[in-house]
Amino acid sequence: MKFTTKSIHIGEEPDFKEGATGDVIAPIHLSTTFARDEVENPTAGYEYSRSLNPTRNAVQQKLAAIENANFGLAFSSGLAAETSVLIALLKSGDHVIATDDLYGGTQRLFRKVFQANYAIRFSFVDTSVSEKLEKAITPATKLIWIESPTNPLLKLSDIAKIAKIAKDKGITLVVDNTFMSPYFQNPLDLGADIVLHSTSKYINGHSDSIGGAVMLNDKLLFEKIRFIQNSVGAIMSPFDSYIVLRGIKTLSMRMEQHAANSRKIAEFLAQHNKVKKVIYPGLKSHPQYELAKKQMKGFGGMMSVELKGDINSTKNFIRNLHYFSLAESLGGVESLIELPALMTHASVPAEDRLKLGLSDTLIRISVGVEDVEDLISDLESALSLI
Ligand SMILES: *Cc1c(COP(=O)(O)O)cnc(C)c1O
């Protein structure tokens, strides 16, 4: 089965058994508990909704299928998924190597919760240079955690190469695949052990549900993470499961449109005389364009742009836009724009921001699926006013 067929059908096969109704979409099962006819006999394996719920089960099957994984788990948020993975795999004294410009919320969880309170050590390194990653490995290293491309600088790490390094040393590799979605990148196929998503972004795609997902192939690892998920209660609700099931059905079409719009916008901005730099993995000017072509099936919908001028002209530019809402988050059908230094990455210390190349005039755009002519004319008129 190909991607879109899976995204529409898996987890939602109509049930024709006696007493079933043949629903073509998974119903929202709100019941917290499930009655049984005999003490020893839970009905169809269902006992209590935190442990197993039919709607969540449906979305978990669909999530696994679209990442080519054996198992999927759906969480209450991306960060709940991350927390469950960390608790399942680590104990005090363990060491983790992580990409140096990870998503801000992930950095906060790593630094201010696990490092500060639970004696887990983190090394933040530039994983786009695999030699730097290899150098950071110690006997205590249990986990390598990468994002590719990163946010907002869109740096890539070579997933297959890092997977090989991790495998040789018996280290588990986690890839946060939120930015590419399972349509454009499949880290398990490249050798990663665990793929993680914030379904709040592209997977749901309509900016109306917070959720997270973990997909993986190893049964033992799956059992460990599921045990923690049930123990801490980090589950996706039945309603969110329904919303995400619905969102996934159009993931391939949305991603195609995000990428097509992004290419046109990136090319338009790159030649504009008020633009200093456009960072987009689909431009030949991206330093890792070849790696992007190798490990991704498309270039996605995220780009960063540095304007000529200063913070005030940058703010004016944003103010003059009509279709790009000034907001954090990404991956929805509507275009969003933000200033990382003052918004999503304000918690990163200023000197670290500069070291990473994250200047105050860098703008991050989540390109939506609107008609690209409208988006470009909006950008053009806002640029003409600064
Ligand atoms: C949003 C995001 C997260 C966190 O997900 P939530 O659903 O907001 O908890 C993690 N990683 C990346 C790359 C994200 O963009």
mmCIF file of C-alpha atoms and ligand atoms in Angstrom:
data_model
loop_
_atom_site.group_PDB
_atom_site.id
_atom_site.type_symbol
_atom_site.label_atom_id
_atom_site.label_comp_id
_atom_site.label_asym_id
_atom_site.label_seq_id
_atom_site.Cartn_x
_atom_site.Cartn_y
_atom_site.Cartn_z
ATOM 1 C CA MET A 1 0.000 0.000 0.000
ATOM 2 C CA LYS A 2 1.299 3.467 -0.833
ATOM 3 C CA PHE A 3 1.370 6.473 1.495
ATOM 4 C CA THR A 4 -1.985 8.161 0.810
ATOM 5 C CA THR A 5 -3.899 4.871 0.692
ATOM 6 C CA LYS A 6 -2.422 3.950 4.092
ATOM 7 C CA SER A 7 -3.174 7.381 5.499
ATOM 8 C CA ILE A 8 -6.827 7.026 4.500
ATOM 9 C CA HIS A 9 -7.513 3.351 5.240
ATOM 10 C CA ILE A 10 -5.245 1.976 7.992
ATOM 11 C CA GLY A 11 -6.894 1.889 11.424
ATOM 12 C CA GLU A 12 -10.311 2.602 9.928
ATOM 13 C CA GLU A 13 -11.299 -0.600 8.145
ATOM 14 C CA PRO A 14 -15.131 -0.937 8.319
ATOM 15 C CA ASP A 15 -16.279 -3.633 10.742
ATOM 16 C CA PHE A 16 -18.998 -5.984 9.410
ATOM 17 C CA LYS A 17 -19.111 -8.375 12.361
ATOM 18 C CA GLU A 18 -22.502 -9.188 13.919
ATOM 19 C CA GLY A 19 -23.665 -6.091 15.827
ATOM 20 C CA ALA A 20 -21.064 -3.763 14.215
ATOM 21 C CA THR A 21 -22.208 -0.823 12.106
ATOM 22 C CA GLY A 22 -19.664 -0.624 9.266
ATOM 23 C CA ASP A 23 -18.541 2.927 10.143
ATOM 24 C CA VAL A 24 -16.197 4.265 7.446
ATOM 25 C CA ILE A 25 -14.437 6.483 9.995
ATOM 26 C CA ALA A 26 -13.378 5.489 13.519
ATOM 27 C CA PRO A 27 -16.046 6.601 16.042
ATOM 28 C CA ILE A 28 -15.042 8.704 19.061
ATOM 29 C CA HIS A 29 -15.120 6.296 22.010
ATOM 30 C CA LEU A 30 -15.556 8.415 25.145
ATOM 31 C CA SER A 31 -16.210 5.602 27.612
ATOM 32 C CA THR A 32 -13.593 5.617 30.395
ATOM 33 C CA THR A 33 -14.193 1.979 31.241
ATOM 34 C CA PHE A 34 -15.311 -1.163 29.443
ATOM 35 C CA ALA A 35 -17.636 -3.770 30.953
ATOM 36 C CA ARG A 36 -16.869 -7.464 30.665
ATOM 37 C CA ASP A 37 -19.155 -10.478 30.814
ATOM 38 C CA GLU A 38 -16.805 -12.551 33.000
ATOM 39 C CA VAL A 39 -14.080 -11.569 35.510
ATOM 40 C CA GLU A 40 -11.326 -13.113 33.392
ATOM 41 C CA ASN A 41 -12.602 -11.759 30.098
ATOM 42 C CA PRO A 42 -11.960 -8.074 29.192
ATOM 43 C CA THR A 43 -14.081 -7.210 26.152
ATOM 44 C CA ALA A 44 -11.863 -7.235 23.047
ATOM 45 C CA GLY A 45 -8.880 -6.476 25.330
ATOM 46 C CA TYR A 46 -10.355 -3.155 26.552
ATOM 47 C CA GLU A 47 -10.383 -2.512 30.310
ATOM 48 C CA TYR A 48 -9.805 1.171 31.081
ATOM 49 C CA SER A 49 -9.382 3.999 28.593
ATOM 50 C CA ARG A 50 -5.966 5.224 29.832
ATOM 51 C CA SER A 51 -4.497 1.808 29.055
ATOM 52 C CA LEU A 52 -6.292 1.234 25.758
ATOM 53 C CA ASN A 53 -8.998 3.159 23.899
ATOM 54 C CA PRO A 54 -10.464 2.191 20.508
ATOM 55 C CA THR A 55 -10.137 5.658 18.926
ATOM 56 C CA ARG A 56 -6.562 6.084 20.166
ATOM 57 C CA ASN A 57 -5.830 2.565 18.982
ATOM 58 C CA ALA A 58 -7.034 3.525 15.492
ATOM 59 C CA VAL A 59 -4.805 6.593 15.291
ATOM 60 C CA GLN A 60 -1.845 4.612 16.660
ATOM 61 C CA GLN A 61 -2.219 2.083 13.845
ATOM 62 C CA LYS A 62 -2.384 4.856 11.256
ATOM 63 C CA LEU A 63 0.623 6.662 12.766
ATOM 64 C CA ALA A 64 2.696 3.455 12.693
ATOM 65 C CA ALA A 65 1.707 2.750 9.082
ATOM 66 C CA ILE A 66 2.712 6.151 7.706
ATOM 67 C CA GLU A 67 6.224 5.922 9.283
ATOM 68 C CA ASN A 68 6.644 2.312 8.042
ATOM 69 C CA ALA A 69 6.802 1.256 11.712
ATOM 70 C CA ASN A 70 5.612 -1.853 13.543
ATOM 71 C CA PHE A 71 4.266 0.151 16.478
ATOM 72 C CA GLY A 72 2.802 3.589 17.149
ATOM 73 C CA LEU A 73 1.845 5.401 20.348
ATOM 74 C CA ALA A 74 -0.234 8.599 20.583
ATOM 75 C CA PHE A 75 0.430 11.101 23.387
ATOM 76 C CA SER A 76 -1.207 14.208 24.837
ATOM 77 C CA SER A 77 1.557 16.411 23.325
ATOM 78 C CA GLY A 78 4.926 16.184 21.616
ATOM 79 C CA LEU A 79 6.576 16.967 24.930
ATOM 80 C CA ALA A 80 4.579 14.233 26.700
ATOM 81 C CA ALA A 81 5.929 11.814 24.082
ATOM 82 C CA GLU A 82 9.480 13.087 24.676
ATOM 83 C CA THR A 83 9.118 12.798 28.462
ATOM 84 C CA SER A 84 7.842 9.224 28.180
ATOM 85 C CA VAL A 85 10.743 8.207 25.922
ATOM 86 C CA LEU A 86 13.302 9.751 28.305
ATOM 87 C CA ILE A 87 11.794 8.113 31.397
ATOM 88 C CA ALA A 88 11.527 4.755 29.636
ATOM 89 C CA LEU A 89 15.135 4.685 28.426
ATOM 90 C CA LEU A 90 17.239 6.557 30.986
ATOM 91 C CA LYS A 91 18.265 6.426 34.613
ATOM 92 C CA SER A 92 20.328 8.777 36.790
ATOM 93 C CA GLY A 93 23.941 9.023 35.632
ATOM 94 C CA ASP A 94 23.151 8.382 31.964
ATOM 95 C CA HIS A 95 24.382 10.705 29.228
ATOM 96 C CA VAL A 96 22.517 12.005 26.169
ATOM 97 C CA ILE A 97 23.918 13.685 23.047
ATOM 98 C CA ALA A 98 21.487 16.125 21.453
ATOM 99 C CA THR A 99 21.502 18.478 18.466
ATOM 100 C CA ASP A 100 22.558 21.968 19.603
ATOM 101 C CA ASP A 101 19.630 23.894 18.115
ATOM 102 C CA LEU A 102 16.770 21.620 19.140
ATOM 103 C CA TYR A 103 13.213 22.897 19.476
ATOM 104 C CA GLY A 104 13.116 25.313 22.448
ATOM 105 C CA GLY A 105 10.586 23.312 24.483
ATOM 106 C CA THR A 106 12.721 20.186 24.094
ATOM 107 C CA GLN A 107 15.782 22.104 25.329
ATOM 108 C CA ARG A 108 13.818 23.332 28.361
ATOM 109 C CA LEU A 109 12.718 19.762 29.163
ATOM 110 C CA PHE A 110 16.260 18.435 28.795
ATOM 111 C CA ARG A 111 18.077 21.220 30.653
ATOM 112 C CA LYS A 112 15.649 22.423 33.279
ATOM 113 C CA VAL A 113 13.889 19.167 34.149
ATOM 114 C CA PHE A 114 16.003 16.103 33.395
ATOM 115 C CA GLN A 115 19.458 17.678 33.797
ATOM 116 C CA ALA A 116 18.565 19.934 36.735
ATOM 117 C CA ASN A 117 16.546 17.421 38.771
ATOM 118 C CA TYR A 118 17.366 13.869 37.712
ATOM 119 C CA ALA A 119 21.135 13.751 37.186
ATOM 120 C CA ILE A 120 20.916 12.986 33.464
ATOM 121 C CA ARG A 121 23.748 14.720 31.559
ATOM 122 C CA PHE A 122 23.211 16.284 28.139
ATOM 123 C CA SER A 123 25.834 17.336 25.589
ATOM 124 C CA PHE A 124 24.475 19.711 22.966
ATOM 125 C CA VAL A 125 26.586 19.337 19.840
ATOM 126 C CA ASP A 126 26.411 20.276 16.181
ATOM 127 C CA THR A 127 25.220 16.880 14.939
ATOM 128 C CA SER A 128 25.425 18.092 11.327
ATOM 129 C CA VAL A 129 29.151 17.323 11.718
ATOM 130 C CA SER A 130 29.208 13.624 12.619
ATOM 131 C CA GLU A 131 32.844 13.802 13.859
ATOM 132 C CA LYS A 132 31.707 16.206 16.590
ATOM 133 C CA LEU A 133 29.002 13.762 17.584
ATOM 134 C CA GLU A 134 31.426 10.809 17.690
ATOM 135 C CA LYS A 135 33.811 12.804 19.883
ATOM 136 C CA ALA A 136 31.061 13.502 22.420
ATOM 137 C CA ILE A 137 30.232 9.807 22.984
ATOM 138 C CA THR A 138 31.186 8.471 26.435
ATOM 139 C CA PRO A 139 30.653 5.043 28.052
ATOM 140 C CA ALA A 140 27.600 6.569 29.785
ATOM 141 C CA THR A 141 25.963 7.681 26.507
ATOM 142 C CA LYS A 142 22.616 5.897 26.162
ATOM 143 C CA LEU A 143 20.765 8.123 23.751
ATOM 144 C CA ILE A 144 21.398 10.297 20.697
ATOM 145 C CA TRP A 145 18.577 12.752 20.019
ATOM 146 C CA ILE A 146 18.509 14.664 16.755
ATOM 147 C CA GLU A 147 16.294 16.961 14.731
ATOM 148 C CA SER A 148 16.820 17.263 10.987
ATOM 149 C CA PRO A 149 16.241 19.842 9.632
ATOM 150 C CA THR A 150 16.543 22.002 12.740
ATOM 151 C CA ASN A 151 14.531 24.992 13.772
ATOM 152 C CA PRO A 152 14.882 27.792 12.687
ATOM 153 C CA LEU A 153 18.265 27.398 10.932
ATOM 154 C CA LEU A 154 17.283 24.295 8.928
ATOM 155 C CA LYS A 155 20.574 22.502 9.499
ATOM 156 C CA LEU A 156 20.551 18.846 8.465
ATOM 157 C CA SER A 157 22.132 15.853 10.140
ATOM 158 C CA ASP A 158 22.994 12.713 8.166
ATOM 159 C CA ILE A 159 20.510 10.272 9.725
ATOM 160 C CA ALA A 160 21.878 7.081 8.094
ATOM 161 C CA LYS A 161 25.442 7.929 9.107
ATOM 162 C CA ILE A 162 24.487 8.742 12.703
ATOM 163 C CA ALA A 163 22.334 5.592 12.890
ATOM 164 C CA LYS A 164 25.394 3.540 11.985
ATOM 165 C CA ILE A 165 27.543 5.258 14.622
ATOM 166 C CA ALA A 166 24.801 4.695 17.229
ATOM 167 C CA LYS A 167 24.329 1.031 16.299
ATOM 168 C CA ASP A 168 28.075 0.321 16.513
ATOM 169 C CA LYS A 169 28.131 1.679 20.075
ATOM 170 C CA GLY A 170 24.802 0.205 21.220
ATOM 171 C CA ILE A 171 23.257 3.667 21.613
ATOM 172 C CA THR A 172 19.576 4.336 20.867
ATOM 173 C CA LEU A 173 18.909 6.958 18.171
ATOM 174 C CA VAL A 174 15.788 9.133 18.444
ATOM 175 C CA VAL A 175 14.836 11.420 15.551
ATOM 176 C CA ASP A 176 12.299 14.211 16.057
ATOM 177 C CA ASN A 177 10.731 14.169 12.588
ATOM 178 C CA THR A 178 8.132 16.897 13.214
ATOM 179 C CA PHE A 179 9.487 19.304 10.572
ATOM 180 C CA MET A 180 9.449 16.890 7.638
ATOM 181 C CA SER A 181 6.401 14.772 8.557
ATOM 182 C CA PRO A 182 6.320 11.069 7.633
ATOM 183 C CA TYR A 183 5.508 12.050 4.041
ATOM 184 C CA PHE A 184 8.914 13.604 3.327
ATOM 185 C CA GLN A 185 11.280 11.708 5.645
ATOM 186 C CA ASN A 186 11.259 8.258 7.277
ATOM 187 C CA PRO A 187 14.101 7.985 9.814
ATOM 188 C CA LEU A 188 13.338 4.336 10.721
ATOM 189 C CA ASP A 189 14.073 3.375 7.108
ATOM 190 C CA LEU A 190 17.416 5.194 7.486
ATOM 191 C CA GLY A 191 18.319 3.149 10.594
ATOM 192 C CA ALA A 192 16.954 5.227 13.509
ATOM 193 C CA ASP A 193 15.426 3.354 16.461
ATOM 194 C CA ILE A 194 12.652 5.754 17.450
ATOM 195 C CA VAL A 195 10.801 8.469 15.530
ATOM 196 C CA LEU A 196 8.978 11.163 17.425
ATOM 197 C CA HIS A 197 6.471 13.769 16.221
ATOM 198 C CA SER A 198 4.544 16.666 17.589
ATOM 199 C CA THR A 199 1.250 15.849 15.843
ATOM 200 C CA SER A 200 0.276 19.450 16.691
ATOM 201 C CA LYS A 201 2.171 20.468 13.536
ATOM 202 C CA TYR A 202 1.997 18.857 10.064
ATOM 203 C CA ILE A 203 0.499 15.484 11.014
ATOM 204 C CA ASN A 204 -2.753 17.031 12.208
ATOM 205 C CA GLY A 205 -2.143 20.078 10.064
ATOM 206 C CA HIS A 206 -5.102 22.255 11.035
ATOM 207 C CA SER A 207 -3.780 23.984 14.184
ATOM 208 C CA ASP A 208 -6.607 22.600 16.315
ATOM 209 C CA SER A 209 -5.123 19.787 18.389
ATOM 210 C CA ILE A 210 -2.065 19.344 20.616
ATOM 211 C CA GLY A 211 -0.622 15.844 20.435
ATOM 212 C CA GLY A 212 2.485 13.725 20.080
ATOM 213 C CA ALA A 213 3.496 10.412 18.554
ATOM 214 C CA VAL A 214 6.222 7.805 18.834
ATOM 215 C CA MET A 215 6.783 5.220 16.115
ATOM 216 C CA LEU A 216 9.246 2.326 16.294
ATOM 217 C CA ASN A 217 9.953 -1.250 15.227
ATOM 218 C CA ASP A 218 11.483 -2.899 18.296
ATOM 219 C CA LYS A 219 8.905 -4.733 20.434
ATOM 220 C CA LEU A 220 10.850 -4.512 23.693
ATOM 221 C CA LEU A 221 11.433 -0.778 23.315
ATOM 222 C CA PHE A 222 7.759 -0.335 22.435
ATOM 223 C CA GLU A 223 6.651 -2.237 25.570
ATOM 224 C CA LYS A 224 8.930 -0.081 27.744
ATOM 225 C CA ILE A 225 7.566 3.203 26.363
ATOM 226 C CA ARG A 226 3.965 1.982 26.473
ATOM 227 C CA PHE A 227 4.433 0.959 30.120
ATOM 228 C CA ILE A 228 5.625 4.496 30.973
ATOM 229 C CA GLN A 229 2.855 6.104 28.913
ATOM 230 C CA ASN A 230 0.244 4.150 30.880
ATOM 231 C CA SER A 231 2.031 4.727 34.193
ATOM 232 C CA VAL A 232 2.249 8.508 33.796
ATOM 233 C CA GLY A 233 -1.012 8.851 31.820
ATOM 234 C CA ALA A 234 0.443 10.774 28.874
ATOM 235 C CA ILE A 235 -2.279 9.720 26.441
ATOM 236 C CA MET A 236 -3.968 11.363 23.458
ATOM 237 C CA SER A 237 -7.677 11.936 24.208
ATOM 238 C CA PRO A 238 -10.379 10.206 22.112
ATOM 239 C CA PHE A 239 -11.426 13.527 20.564
ATOM 240 C CA ASP A 240 -7.855 14.491 19.627
ATOM 241 C CA SER A 241 -7.348 10.987 18.247
ATOM 242 C CA TYR A 242 -10.356 11.525 15.986
ATOM 243 C CA ILE A 243 -9.085 14.955 14.893
ATOM 244 C CA VAL A 244 -5.623 13.555 14.094
ATOM 245 C CA LEU A 245 -7.109 10.564 12.214
ATOM 246 C CA ARG A 246 -9.001 13.094 10.116
ATOM 247 C CA GLY A 247 -5.960 15.294 9.586
ATOM 248 C CA ILE A 248 -3.664 12.474 8.444
ATOM 249 C CA LYS A 249 -5.955 11.627 5.505
ATOM 250 C CA THR A 250 -4.831 14.765 3.652
ATOM 251 C CA LEU A 251 -1.206 14.799 4.862
ATOM 252 C CA SER A 252 0.306 13.880 1.482
ATOM 253 C CA MET A 253 -1.713 16.501 -0.396
ATOM 254 C CA ARG A 254 -0.952 19.188 2.156
ATOM 255 C CA MET A 255 2.771 18.412 2.171
ATOM 256 C CA GLU A 256 2.927 18.562 -1.629
ATOM 257 C CA GLN A 257 1.285 21.989 -1.536
ATOM 258 C CA HIS A 258 3.428 23.254 1.382
ATOM 259 C CA ALA A 259 6.543 22.258 -0.572
ATOM 260 C CA ALA A 260 5.408 23.654 -3.933
ATOM 261 C CA ASN A 261 4.448 26.995 -2.345
ATOM 262 C CA SER A 262 7.698 27.095 -0.383
ATOM 263 C CA ARG A 263 9.830 26.585 -3.467
ATOM 264 C CA LYS A 264 8.158 29.497 -5.266
ATOM 265 C CA ILE A 265 8.342 31.756 -2.221
ATOM 266 C CA ALA A 266 11.985 30.856 -1.539
ATOM 267 C CA GLU A 267 12.906 31.641 -5.152
ATOM 268 C CA PHE A 268 10.964 34.926 -5.053
ATOM 269 C CA LEU A 269 12.593 36.056 -1.802
ATOM 270 C CA ALA A 270 16.104 34.922 -2.773
ATOM 271 C CA GLN A 271 16.157 37.353 -5.740
ATOM 272 C CA HIS A 272 14.569 40.301 -3.867
ATOM 273 C CA ASN A 273 16.873 43.277 -3.199
ATOM 274 C CA LYS A 274 15.627 43.769 0.392
ATOM 275 C CA VAL A 275 16.446 40.184 1.345
ATOM 276 C CA LYS A 276 19.890 39.247 2.659
ATOM 277 C CA LYS A 277 19.497 35.485 2.854
ATOM 278 C CA VAL A 278 16.944 32.695 2.429
ATOM 279 C CA ILE A 279 17.495 29.378 4.181
ATOM 280 C CA TYR A 280 15.476 26.561 2.586
ATOM 281 C CA PRO A 281 16.751 22.996 2.058
ATOM 282 C CA GLY A 282 15.300 22.951 -1.468
ATOM 283 C CA LEU A 283 17.506 25.816 -2.686
ATOM 284 C CA LYS A 284 20.845 24.904 -4.268
ATOM 285 C CA SER A 285 22.341 27.630 -2.063
ATOM 286 C CA HIS A 286 21.579 25.532 1.056
ATOM 287 C CA PRO A 287 24.930 24.124 2.237
ATOM 288 C CA GLN A 288 23.410 20.662 2.640
ATOM 289 C CA TYR A 289 21.256 20.580 -0.481
ATOM 290 C CA GLU A 290 22.793 17.243 -1.576
ATOM 291 C CA LEU A 291 22.095 15.577 1.777
ATOM 292 C CA ALA A 292 18.548 16.977 1.699
ATOM 293 C CA LYS A 293 18.003 15.359 -1.715
ATOM 294 C CA LYS A 294 19.425 12.087 -0.429
ATOM 295 C CA GLN A 295 17.522 11.607 2.818
ATOM 296 C CA MET A 296 14.299 13.572 2.236
ATOM 297 C CA LYS A 297 11.570 12.961 -0.363
ATOM 298 C CA GLY A 298 10.689 16.663 -0.480
ATOM 299 C CA PHE A 299 11.933 19.870 1.078
ATOM 300 C CA GLY A 300 9.008 20.748 3.321
ATOM 301 C CA GLY A 301 7.249 23.978 4.200
ATOM 302 C CA MET A 302 9.615 25.725 6.628
ATOM 303 C CA MET A 303 12.058 28.469 5.723
ATOM 304 C CA SER A 304 13.999 31.219 7.419
ATOM 305 C CA VAL A 305 14.706 34.596 5.918
ATOM 306 C CA GLU A 306 17.094 37.339 6.902
ATOM 307 C CA LEU A 307 16.095 40.796 5.700
ATOM 308 C CA LYS A 308 18.447 43.695 5.105
ATOM 309 C CA GLY A 309 17.844 46.396 7.699
ATOM 310 C CA ASP A 310 17.322 46.122 11.437
ATOM 311 C CA ILE A 311 14.902 44.800 14.015
ATOM 312 C CA ASN A 312 12.500 47.715 13.479
ATOM 313 C CA SER A 313 12.233 47.350 9.712
ATOM 314 C CA THR A 314 11.812 43.583 10.245
ATOM 315 C CA LYS A 315 8.935 44.214 12.652
ATOM 316 C CA ASN A 316 7.424 46.660 10.145
ATOM 317 C CA PHE A 317 7.606 44.067 7.404
ATOM 318 C CA ILE A 318 5.712 41.566 9.575
ATOM 319 C CA ARG A 319 3.133 44.220 10.523
ATOM 320 C CA ASN A 320 2.438 44.924 6.840
ATOM 321 C CA LEU A 321 1.547 41.317 5.989
ATOM 322 C CA HIS A 322 -2.079 40.171 5.670
ATOM 323 C CA TYR A 323 -2.034 36.416 5.146
ATOM 324 C CA PHE A 324 0.918 35.477 7.367
ATOM 325 C CA SER A 325 -0.286 35.511 10.974
ATOM 326 C CA LEU A 326 2.303 36.501 13.547
ATOM 327 C CA ALA A 327 2.313 33.361 15.668
ATOM 328 C CA GLU A 328 4.451 30.573 17.065
ATOM 329 C CA SER A 329 3.904 26.984 15.926
ATOM 330 C CA LEU A 330 3.979 25.650 12.374
ATOM 331 C CA GLY A 331 2.643 23.026 10.013
ATOM 332 C CA GLY A 332 -0.955 24.201 9.676
ATOM 333 C CA VAL A 333 -2.760 24.977 6.423
ATOM 334 C CA GLU A 334 -2.477 28.715 7.166
ATOM 335 C CA SER A 335 0.791 30.608 6.733
ATOM 336 C CA LEU A 336 2.508 31.775 9.921
ATOM 337 C CA ILE A 337 5.466 34.045 10.490
ATOM 338 C CA GLU A 338 7.541 34.749 13.591
ATOM 339 C CA LEU A 339 10.747 36.260 14.925
ATOM 340 C CA PRO A 340 12.627 33.402 16.663
ATOM 341 C CA ALA A 341 14.986 35.652 18.669
ATOM 342 C CA LEU A 342 12.041 37.407 20.313
ATOM 343 C CA MET A 343 9.501 34.568 20.293
ATOM 344 C CA THR A 344 10.158 30.807 19.980
ATOM 345 C CA HIS A 345 13.847 31.054 20.885
ATOM 346 C CA ALA A 346 13.739 33.915 23.398
ATOM 347 C CA SER A 347 14.624 31.427 26.162
ATOM 348 C CA VAL A 348 17.922 30.559 24.424
ATOM 349 C CA PRO A 349 20.637 32.801 25.973
ATOM 350 C CA ALA A 350 21.597 35.717 23.664
ATOM 351 C CA GLU A 351 25.244 34.620 23.299
ATOM 352 C CA ASP A 352 24.121 31.075 22.362
ATOM 353 C CA ARG A 353 21.724 32.551 19.802
ATOM 354 C CA LEU A 354 24.550 34.486 18.166
ATOM 355 C CA LYS A 355 26.856 31.469 18.210
ATOM 356 C CA LEU A 356 24.194 29.469 16.379
ATOM 357 C CA GLY A 357 23.708 32.242 13.807
ATOM 358 C CA LEU A 358 20.274 33.147 15.027
ATOM 359 C CA SER A 359 20.196 36.909 14.512
ATOM 360 C CA ASP A 360 17.515 39.367 15.670
ATOM 361 C CA THR A 361 16.393 39.982 12.072
ATOM 362 C CA LEU A 362 15.894 36.318 11.205
ATOM 363 C CA ILE A 363 12.273 35.547 10.336
ATOM 364 C CA ARG A 364 10.834 32.039 10.331
ATOM 365 C CA ILE A 365 7.996 31.276 7.931
ATOM 366 C CA SER A 366 5.669 28.287 8.050
ATOM 367 C CA VAL A 367 4.355 28.390 4.494
ATOM 368 C CA GLY A 368 0.679 27.414 4.301
ATOM 369 C CA VAL A 369 -1.311 25.881 1.469
ATOM 370 C CA GLU A 370 -3.046 29.083 0.314
ATOM 371 C CA ASP A 371 -2.807 30.114 -3.369
ATOM 372 C CA VAL A 372 0.848 30.969 -3.759
ATOM 373 C CA GLU A 373 0.130 34.027 -5.965
ATOM 374 C CA ASP A 374 -1.695 35.621 -3.021
ATOM 375 C CA LEU A 375 1.155 34.798 -0.650
ATOM 376 C CA ILE A 376 3.800 36.224 -2.973
ATOM 377 C CA SER A 377 1.902 39.445 -3.654
ATOM 378 C CA ASP A 378 1.419 39.870 0.112
ATOM 379 C CA LEU A 379 5.177 39.466 0.686
ATOM 380 C CA GLU A 380 5.960 41.759 -2.230
ATOM 381 C CA SER A 381 3.782 44.609 -0.992
ATOM 382 C CA ALA A 382 5.027 44.285 2.607
ATOM 383 C CA LEU A 383 8.639 44.420 1.355
ATOM 384 C CA SER A 384 7.885 47.498 -0.758
ATOM 385 C CA LEU A 385 6.767 49.340 2.393
ATOM 386 C CA ILE A 386 10.054 48.964 4.306
HETATM 387 C C1 LIG B 1 6.207 21.690 18.583
HETATM 388 C C2 LIG B 1 7.376 20.812 18.622
HETATM 389 C C3 LIG B 1 7.603 19.943 19.710
HETATM 390 C C4 LIG B 1 6.709 19.921 20.927
HETATM 391 O O1 LIG B 1 5.430 19.462 20.639
HETATM 392 P P1 LIG B 1 4.111 19.898 21.459
HETATM 393 O O2 LIG B 1 3.040 19.152 20.766
HETATM 394 O O3 LIG B 1 4.002 21.392 21.365
HETATM 395 O O4 LIG B 1 4.321 19.446 22.869
HETATM 396 C C5 LIG B 1 8.708 19.110 19.650
HETATM 397 N N1 LIG B 1 9.566 19.141 18.604
HETATM 398 C C6 LIG B 1 9.373 19.960 17.556
HETATM 399 C C7 LIG B 1 10.355 19.949 16.434
HETATM 400 C C8 LIG B 1 8.295 20.822 17.527
HETATM 401 O O5 LIG B 1 8.138 21.658 16.484
#
